[in-house]
Amino acid sequence: GSGQRDRDEHLAARAISHRFAGEHHELAALSASTDILDQMADHFDEPCADLDIPMLMALSRGGSAHFGAALVGHGADEIFAGTRRMMFHHQEERLRENIPNMVRRGLLGPLAHAWPNWDWAPSTARMRARLASLGQSGTQAYARAVARTGPSRRVRVFHDGAVRALGRHVGEGRYWRAMASSNGREPLDRAQFAEWQIALPAQMMTKLDRLSGAGQSQLLAPYMDHRLAEFVASLPAPMRVKKHSGKHVLKLALAKY
């Protein structure tokens, strides 16, 4: 457990262990995390601000007395379409199908720029981001949702030399190209394909691989098994995203537990 109420999962882990009659050991990861912060940069050879890493390092090291390998749930969101941006993308693409392109680009895009940025207002009134997204193509909108900052904000942060060196390079271009190269049947397929091509190998797999080498216990991610990914990819989008919930088929499979 992490000791933080909104992130601590030790009660759920205890219940699952009891359900399957497992041998249960609890580790307090938070107390160990502050001791290993200085070692994170050594293992990754670069600055790192991923809050997940201290927890995984503590699991790998603290659990070595009890097990040789730990199963982690990483990759489930990407494989089963469980991220918020995937759910929003699936919903917005349904809206795009019913709104003429001329209306989307000619009306919704300019309306988004004029819409007040009411961060304090109820979610139903904070329509600026949704209007801007609908004013773009699905590929552009999804890539923009992945980015931490948009192109216009990045230009303000970079110095003049960096802007000149980048030229016409757009960071979101990797996602544009990946989604365009996908043979997916549905928009959600193309978004997931881009995540599998970019986010999983560059972030998730790299993180688990380096942490496994840094600790005593190996970290294994069964949800990233290629056979499981191929099966999930063959399912229609409504089996992955239903209403406002992602990972629908996974939740159905595990409901009885």
Tab-separated table of C-alpha atoms in Angstrom:
chain	number	residue	atom	x	y	z
A	1	GLY	CA	0.000	0.000	0.000
A	2	SER	CA	1.015	3.617	-0.545
A	3	GLY	CA	-0.525	5.048	2.603
A	4	GLN	CA	-2.472	7.556	0.525
A	5	ARG	CA	-6.206	7.001	0.703
A	6	ASP	CA	-6.916	7.803	-2.967
A	7	ARG	CA	-4.078	5.610	-4.264
A	8	ASP	CA	-3.813	2.830	-1.682
A	9	GLU	CA	-4.989	-0.547	-2.971
A	10	HIS	CA	-3.925	-2.806	-0.114
A	11	LEU	CA	-7.511	-3.578	0.966
A	12	ALA	CA	-8.441	-4.665	-2.563
A	13	ALA	CA	-5.249	-6.731	-2.805
A	14	ARG	CA	-6.043	-8.385	0.510
A	15	ALA	CA	-9.547	-9.285	-0.672
A	16	ILE	CA	-8.265	-10.772	-3.939
A	17	SER	CA	-5.633	-12.798	-2.125
A	18	HIS	CA	-8.286	-14.137	0.231
A	19	ARG	CA	-10.599	-14.954	-2.700
A	20	PHE	CA	-7.958	-17.120	-4.348
A	21	ALA	CA	-6.483	-18.468	-1.094
A	22	GLY	CA	-3.136	-16.830	-1.748
A	23	GLU	CA	-0.252	-16.236	0.619
A	24	HIS	CA	-0.616	-12.541	1.378
A	25	HIS	CA	2.157	-10.122	2.383
A	26	GLU	CA	1.666	-6.356	2.674
A	27	LEU	CA	4.405	-3.837	1.884
A	28	ALA	CA	4.349	-0.157	2.845
A	29	ALA	CA	5.752	1.366	-0.338
A	30	LEU	CA	5.532	5.004	0.708
A	31	SER	CA	8.144	4.731	3.450
A	32	ALA	CA	10.584	3.143	1.026
A	33	SER	CA	9.955	5.542	-1.850
A	34	THR	CA	11.784	8.531	-0.341
A	35	ASP	CA	14.917	6.430	0.118
A	36	ILE	CA	15.122	5.498	-3.545
A	37	LEU	CA	14.380	8.833	-5.210
A	38	ASP	CA	18.095	9.542	-5.665
A	39	GLN	CA	18.514	6.206	-7.430
A	40	MET	CA	15.778	6.727	-10.009
A	41	ALA	CA	17.906	8.908	-12.299
A	42	ASP	CA	20.735	6.342	-12.159
A	43	HIS	CA	18.476	3.548	-13.377
A	44	PHE	CA	16.802	5.626	-16.095
A	45	ASP	CA	19.825	7.742	-17.050
A	46	GLU	CA	17.559	10.779	-17.415
A	47	PRO	CA	15.331	13.022	-15.287
A	48	CYS	CA	12.173	11.183	-14.333
A	49	ALA	CA	8.929	12.423	-12.746
A	50	ASP	CA	6.787	9.286	-12.989
A	51	LEU	CA	5.111	8.826	-9.596
A	52	ASP	CA	4.606	5.162	-10.380
A	53	ILE	CA	8.327	4.392	-10.335
A	54	PRO	CA	9.040	4.648	-6.568
A	55	MET	CA	6.124	2.301	-5.919
A	56	LEU	CA	7.394	-0.241	-8.449
A	57	MET	CA	10.952	-0.028	-7.153
A	58	ALA	CA	9.713	-0.631	-3.627
A	59	LEU	CA	7.667	-3.605	-4.847
A	60	SER	CA	10.598	-5.118	-6.709
A	61	ARG	CA	12.992	-4.730	-3.810
A	62	GLY	CA	10.718	-5.210	-0.824
A	63	GLY	CA	9.030	-8.248	-2.295
A	64	SER	CA	12.205	-10.156	-3.102
A	65	ALA	CA	12.024	-11.940	0.252
A	66	HIS	CA	8.637	-13.407	-0.705
A	67	PHE	CA	8.639	-13.888	-4.494
A	68	GLY	CA	10.900	-13.904	-7.533
A	69	ALA	CA	8.457	-12.174	-9.879
A	70	ALA	CA	5.536	-9.802	-9.382
A	71	LEU	CA	2.545	-9.473	-11.692
A	72	VAL	CA	1.544	-5.860	-12.306
A	73	GLY	CA	-1.484	-4.435	-14.096
A	74	HIS	CA	0.437	-2.110	-16.395
A	75	GLY	CA	-0.765	-2.020	-19.990
A	76	ALA	CA	-4.387	-2.895	-19.201
A	77	ASP	CA	-5.618	0.618	-20.027
A	78	GLU	CA	-3.838	0.624	-23.379
A	79	ILE	CA	-4.855	-2.926	-24.339
A	80	PHE	CA	-8.482	-2.750	-23.179
A	81	ALA	CA	-9.124	0.967	-23.918
A	82	GLY	CA	-9.370	2.126	-20.328
A	83	THR	CA	-7.929	5.641	-20.490
A	84	ARG	CA	-10.143	8.722	-20.342
A	85	ARG	CA	-8.805	10.023	-23.639
A	86	MET	CA	-9.736	6.755	-25.383
A	87	MET	CA	-13.267	6.908	-23.997
A	88	PHE	CA	-13.643	10.553	-25.030
A	89	HIS	CA	-12.206	9.754	-28.460
A	90	HIS	CA	-14.715	6.947	-28.962
A	91	GLN	CA	-17.606	9.225	-27.971
A	92	GLU	CA	-16.429	12.178	-30.046
A	93	GLU	CA	-15.945	10.099	-33.166
A	94	ARG	CA	-19.587	9.079	-32.950
A	95	LEU	CA	-20.497	12.777	-32.826
A	96	ARG	CA	-18.212	13.572	-35.758
A	97	GLU	CA	-20.040	11.022	-37.889
A	98	ASN	CA	-23.258	13.028	-37.478
A	99	ILE	CA	-21.859	16.549	-37.881
A	100	PRO	CA	-20.939	17.725	-41.395
A	101	ASN	CA	-17.257	18.523	-41.817
A	102	MET	CA	-18.058	22.079	-42.886
A	103	VAL	CA	-19.956	22.693	-39.650
A	104	ARG	CA	-17.262	21.154	-37.486
A	105	ARG	CA	-14.361	23.079	-38.961
A	106	GLY	CA	-16.201	26.256	-39.900
A	107	LEU	CA	-18.295	26.691	-36.761
A	108	LEU	CA	-17.131	24.568	-33.826
A	109	GLY	CA	-13.438	25.403	-34.183
A	110	PRO	CA	-13.924	29.210	-34.166
A	111	LEU	CA	-16.565	28.867	-31.444
A	112	ALA	CA	-14.039	27.094	-29.216
A	113	HIS	CA	-11.652	30.061	-29.479
A	114	ALA	CA	-14.430	32.448	-28.482
A	115	TRP	CA	-15.804	30.294	-25.665
A	116	PRO	CA	-14.828	31.561	-22.173
A	117	ASN	CA	-12.363	29.430	-20.233
A	118	TRP	CA	-14.612	28.836	-17.230
A	119	ASP	CA	-12.519	26.513	-15.069
A	120	TRP	CA	-14.747	27.278	-12.081
A	121	ALA	CA	-17.986	26.383	-13.864
A	122	PRO	CA	-19.789	23.002	-13.857
A	123	SER	CA	-18.471	20.518	-16.412
A	124	THR	CA	-21.520	21.027	-18.649
A	125	ALA	CA	-20.506	24.685	-19.100
A	126	ARG	CA	-16.795	24.013	-19.700
A	127	MET	CA	-17.228	23.248	-23.385
A	128	ARG	CA	-14.140	24.915	-24.782
A	129	ALA	CA	-11.958	21.809	-24.955
A	130	ARG	CA	-14.783	19.651	-26.340
A	131	LEU	CA	-15.645	22.196	-29.042
A	132	ALA	CA	-11.993	22.545	-30.027
A	133	SER	CA	-11.671	18.772	-30.232
A	134	LEU	CA	-14.785	18.367	-32.380
A	135	GLY	CA	-13.508	21.124	-34.676
A	136	GLN	CA	-10.525	18.931	-35.557
A	137	SER	CA	-10.246	15.530	-37.178
A	138	GLY	CA	-10.287	12.533	-34.865
A	139	THR	CA	-6.582	11.939	-35.460
A	140	GLN	CA	-5.627	15.537	-34.669
A	141	ALA	CA	-7.833	15.664	-31.582
A	142	TYR	CA	-6.522	12.409	-30.131
A	143	ALA	CA	-2.889	13.377	-30.666
A	144	ARG	CA	-3.573	16.723	-29.015
A	145	ALA	CA	-5.167	14.961	-26.030
A	146	VAL	CA	-2.028	12.856	-25.579
A	147	ALA	CA	0.269	15.893	-25.575
A	148	ARG	CA	0.993	17.625	-22.292
A	149	THR	CA	1.149	20.974	-24.063
A	150	GLY	CA	-0.080	22.159	-27.459
A	151	PRO	CA	2.180	23.468	-30.253
A	152	SER	CA	1.362	27.123	-29.509
A	153	ARG	CA	2.298	26.769	-25.838
A	154	ARG	CA	5.512	24.913	-26.649
A	155	VAL	CA	6.614	27.725	-28.955
A	156	ARG	CA	6.281	30.173	-26.057
A	157	VAL	CA	8.451	27.964	-23.842
A	158	PHE	CA	11.276	27.252	-26.314
A	159	HIS	CA	13.959	29.822	-27.019
A	160	ASP	CA	14.385	31.164	-30.560
A	161	GLY	CA	17.210	28.773	-31.412
A	162	ALA	CA	15.120	25.749	-30.473
A	163	VAL	CA	12.174	27.003	-32.527
A	164	ARG	CA	14.419	27.453	-35.576
A	165	ALA	CA	15.995	24.019	-35.092
A	166	LEU	CA	12.590	22.337	-34.855
A	167	GLY	CA	11.377	24.012	-38.033
A	168	ARG	CA	8.074	22.459	-39.050
A	169	HIS	CA	8.405	19.534	-36.692
A	170	VAL	CA	5.228	18.851	-34.707
A	171	GLY	CA	5.480	16.535	-31.711
A	172	GLU	CA	2.002	15.127	-32.310
A	173	GLY	CA	3.104	13.989	-35.767
A	174	ARG	CA	4.139	10.570	-34.452
A	175	TYR	CA	0.563	9.875	-33.436
A	176	TRP	CA	-0.807	11.227	-36.723
A	177	ARG	CA	1.418	8.875	-38.698
A	178	ALA	CA	0.777	5.867	-36.472
A	179	MET	CA	-3.006	6.299	-36.634
A	180	ALA	CA	-2.883	6.844	-40.399
A	181	SER	CA	-0.897	3.630	-40.888
A	182	SER	CA	-3.355	1.529	-38.883
A	183	ASN	CA	-5.650	-0.946	-40.621
A	184	GLY	CA	-8.165	-0.679	-37.802
A	185	ARG	CA	-11.854	-0.996	-38.560
A	186	GLU	CA	-12.919	1.733	-36.148
A	187	PRO	CA	-11.470	5.011	-34.828
A	188	LEU	CA	-10.836	3.418	-31.424
A	189	ASP	CA	-8.724	0.738	-33.136
A	190	ARG	CA	-6.502	3.409	-34.665
A	191	ALA	CA	-6.070	5.251	-31.367
A	192	GLN	CA	-5.107	2.044	-29.571
A	193	PHE	CA	-2.739	1.080	-32.372
A	194	ALA	CA	-0.887	4.368	-31.891
A	195	GLU	CA	-0.619	3.741	-28.156
A	196	TRP	CA	0.726	0.233	-28.775
A	197	GLN	CA	3.273	1.573	-31.250
A	198	ILE	CA	4.435	4.548	-29.170
A	199	ALA	CA	3.420	4.627	-25.505
A	200	LEU	CA	3.765	0.947	-24.600
A	201	PRO	CA	7.323	0.340	-25.897
A	202	ALA	CA	8.700	3.820	-25.153
A	203	GLN	CA	7.215	4.265	-21.697
A	204	MET	CA	5.527	1.261	-20.134
A	205	MET	CA	7.788	-1.560	-21.312
A	206	THR	CA	10.952	0.481	-20.852
A	207	LYS	CA	9.960	1.381	-17.303
A	208	LEU	CA	9.245	-2.210	-16.284
A	209	ASP	CA	12.371	-3.530	-17.985
A	210	ARG	CA	14.701	-1.067	-16.271
A	211	LEU	CA	13.067	-1.474	-12.892
A	212	SER	CA	13.255	-5.258	-13.159
A	213	GLY	CA	16.977	-4.931	-13.707
A	214	ALA	CA	17.340	-2.482	-10.826
A	215	GLY	CA	15.536	-4.564	-8.217
A	216	GLN	CA	15.656	-8.122	-6.968
A	217	SER	CA	12.209	-9.253	-8.210
A	218	GLN	CA	11.167	-9.260	-11.848
A	219	LEU	CA	8.115	-7.193	-12.796
A	220	LEU	CA	5.831	-8.951	-15.296
A	221	ALA	CA	2.857	-7.391	-17.085
A	222	PRO	CA	0.509	-10.202	-18.206
A	223	TYR	CA	-1.961	-7.764	-19.808
A	224	MET	CA	0.689	-6.950	-22.422
A	225	ASP	CA	0.862	-10.530	-23.684
A	226	HIS	CA	0.675	-10.262	-27.474
A	227	ARG	CA	-1.896	-13.056	-27.715
A	228	LEU	CA	-4.245	-11.225	-25.373
A	229	ALA	CA	-3.688	-7.962	-27.254
A	230	GLU	CA	-4.504	-9.642	-30.580
A	231	PHE	CA	-7.705	-11.091	-29.145
A	232	VAL	CA	-8.868	-7.782	-27.682
A	233	ALA	CA	-8.069	-6.010	-30.943
A	234	SER	CA	-10.454	-8.379	-32.748
A	235	LEU	CA	-13.385	-7.314	-30.543
A	236	PRO	CA	-15.776	-4.545	-31.636
A	237	ALA	CA	-15.333	-1.161	-29.949
A	238	PRO	CA	-18.501	-1.490	-27.784
A	239	MET	CA	-16.914	-4.506	-26.091
A	240	ARG	CA	-14.045	-2.278	-24.980
A	241	VAL	CA	-15.845	0.998	-24.280
A	242	LYS	CA	-19.439	1.067	-23.096
A	243	LYS	CA	-21.114	4.378	-22.269
A	244	HIS	CA	-18.661	6.183	-19.990
A	245	SER	CA	-16.660	3.132	-18.936
A	246	GLY	CA	-13.556	1.610	-20.487
A	247	LYS	CA	-12.133	-1.931	-20.217
A	248	HIS	CA	-15.700	-3.211	-20.504
A	249	VAL	CA	-14.877	-6.773	-21.573
A	250	LEU	CA	-12.266	-7.110	-18.827
A	251	LYS	CA	-14.767	-5.971	-16.211
A	252	LEU	CA	-17.294	-8.489	-17.522
A	253	ALA	CA	-14.742	-11.300	-17.360
A	254	LEU	CA	-13.772	-10.478	-13.769
A	255	ALA	CA	-17.225	-9.481	-12.461
A	256	LYS	CA	-17.880	-12.775	-10.679
A	257	TYR	CA	-14.662	-12.402	-8.702
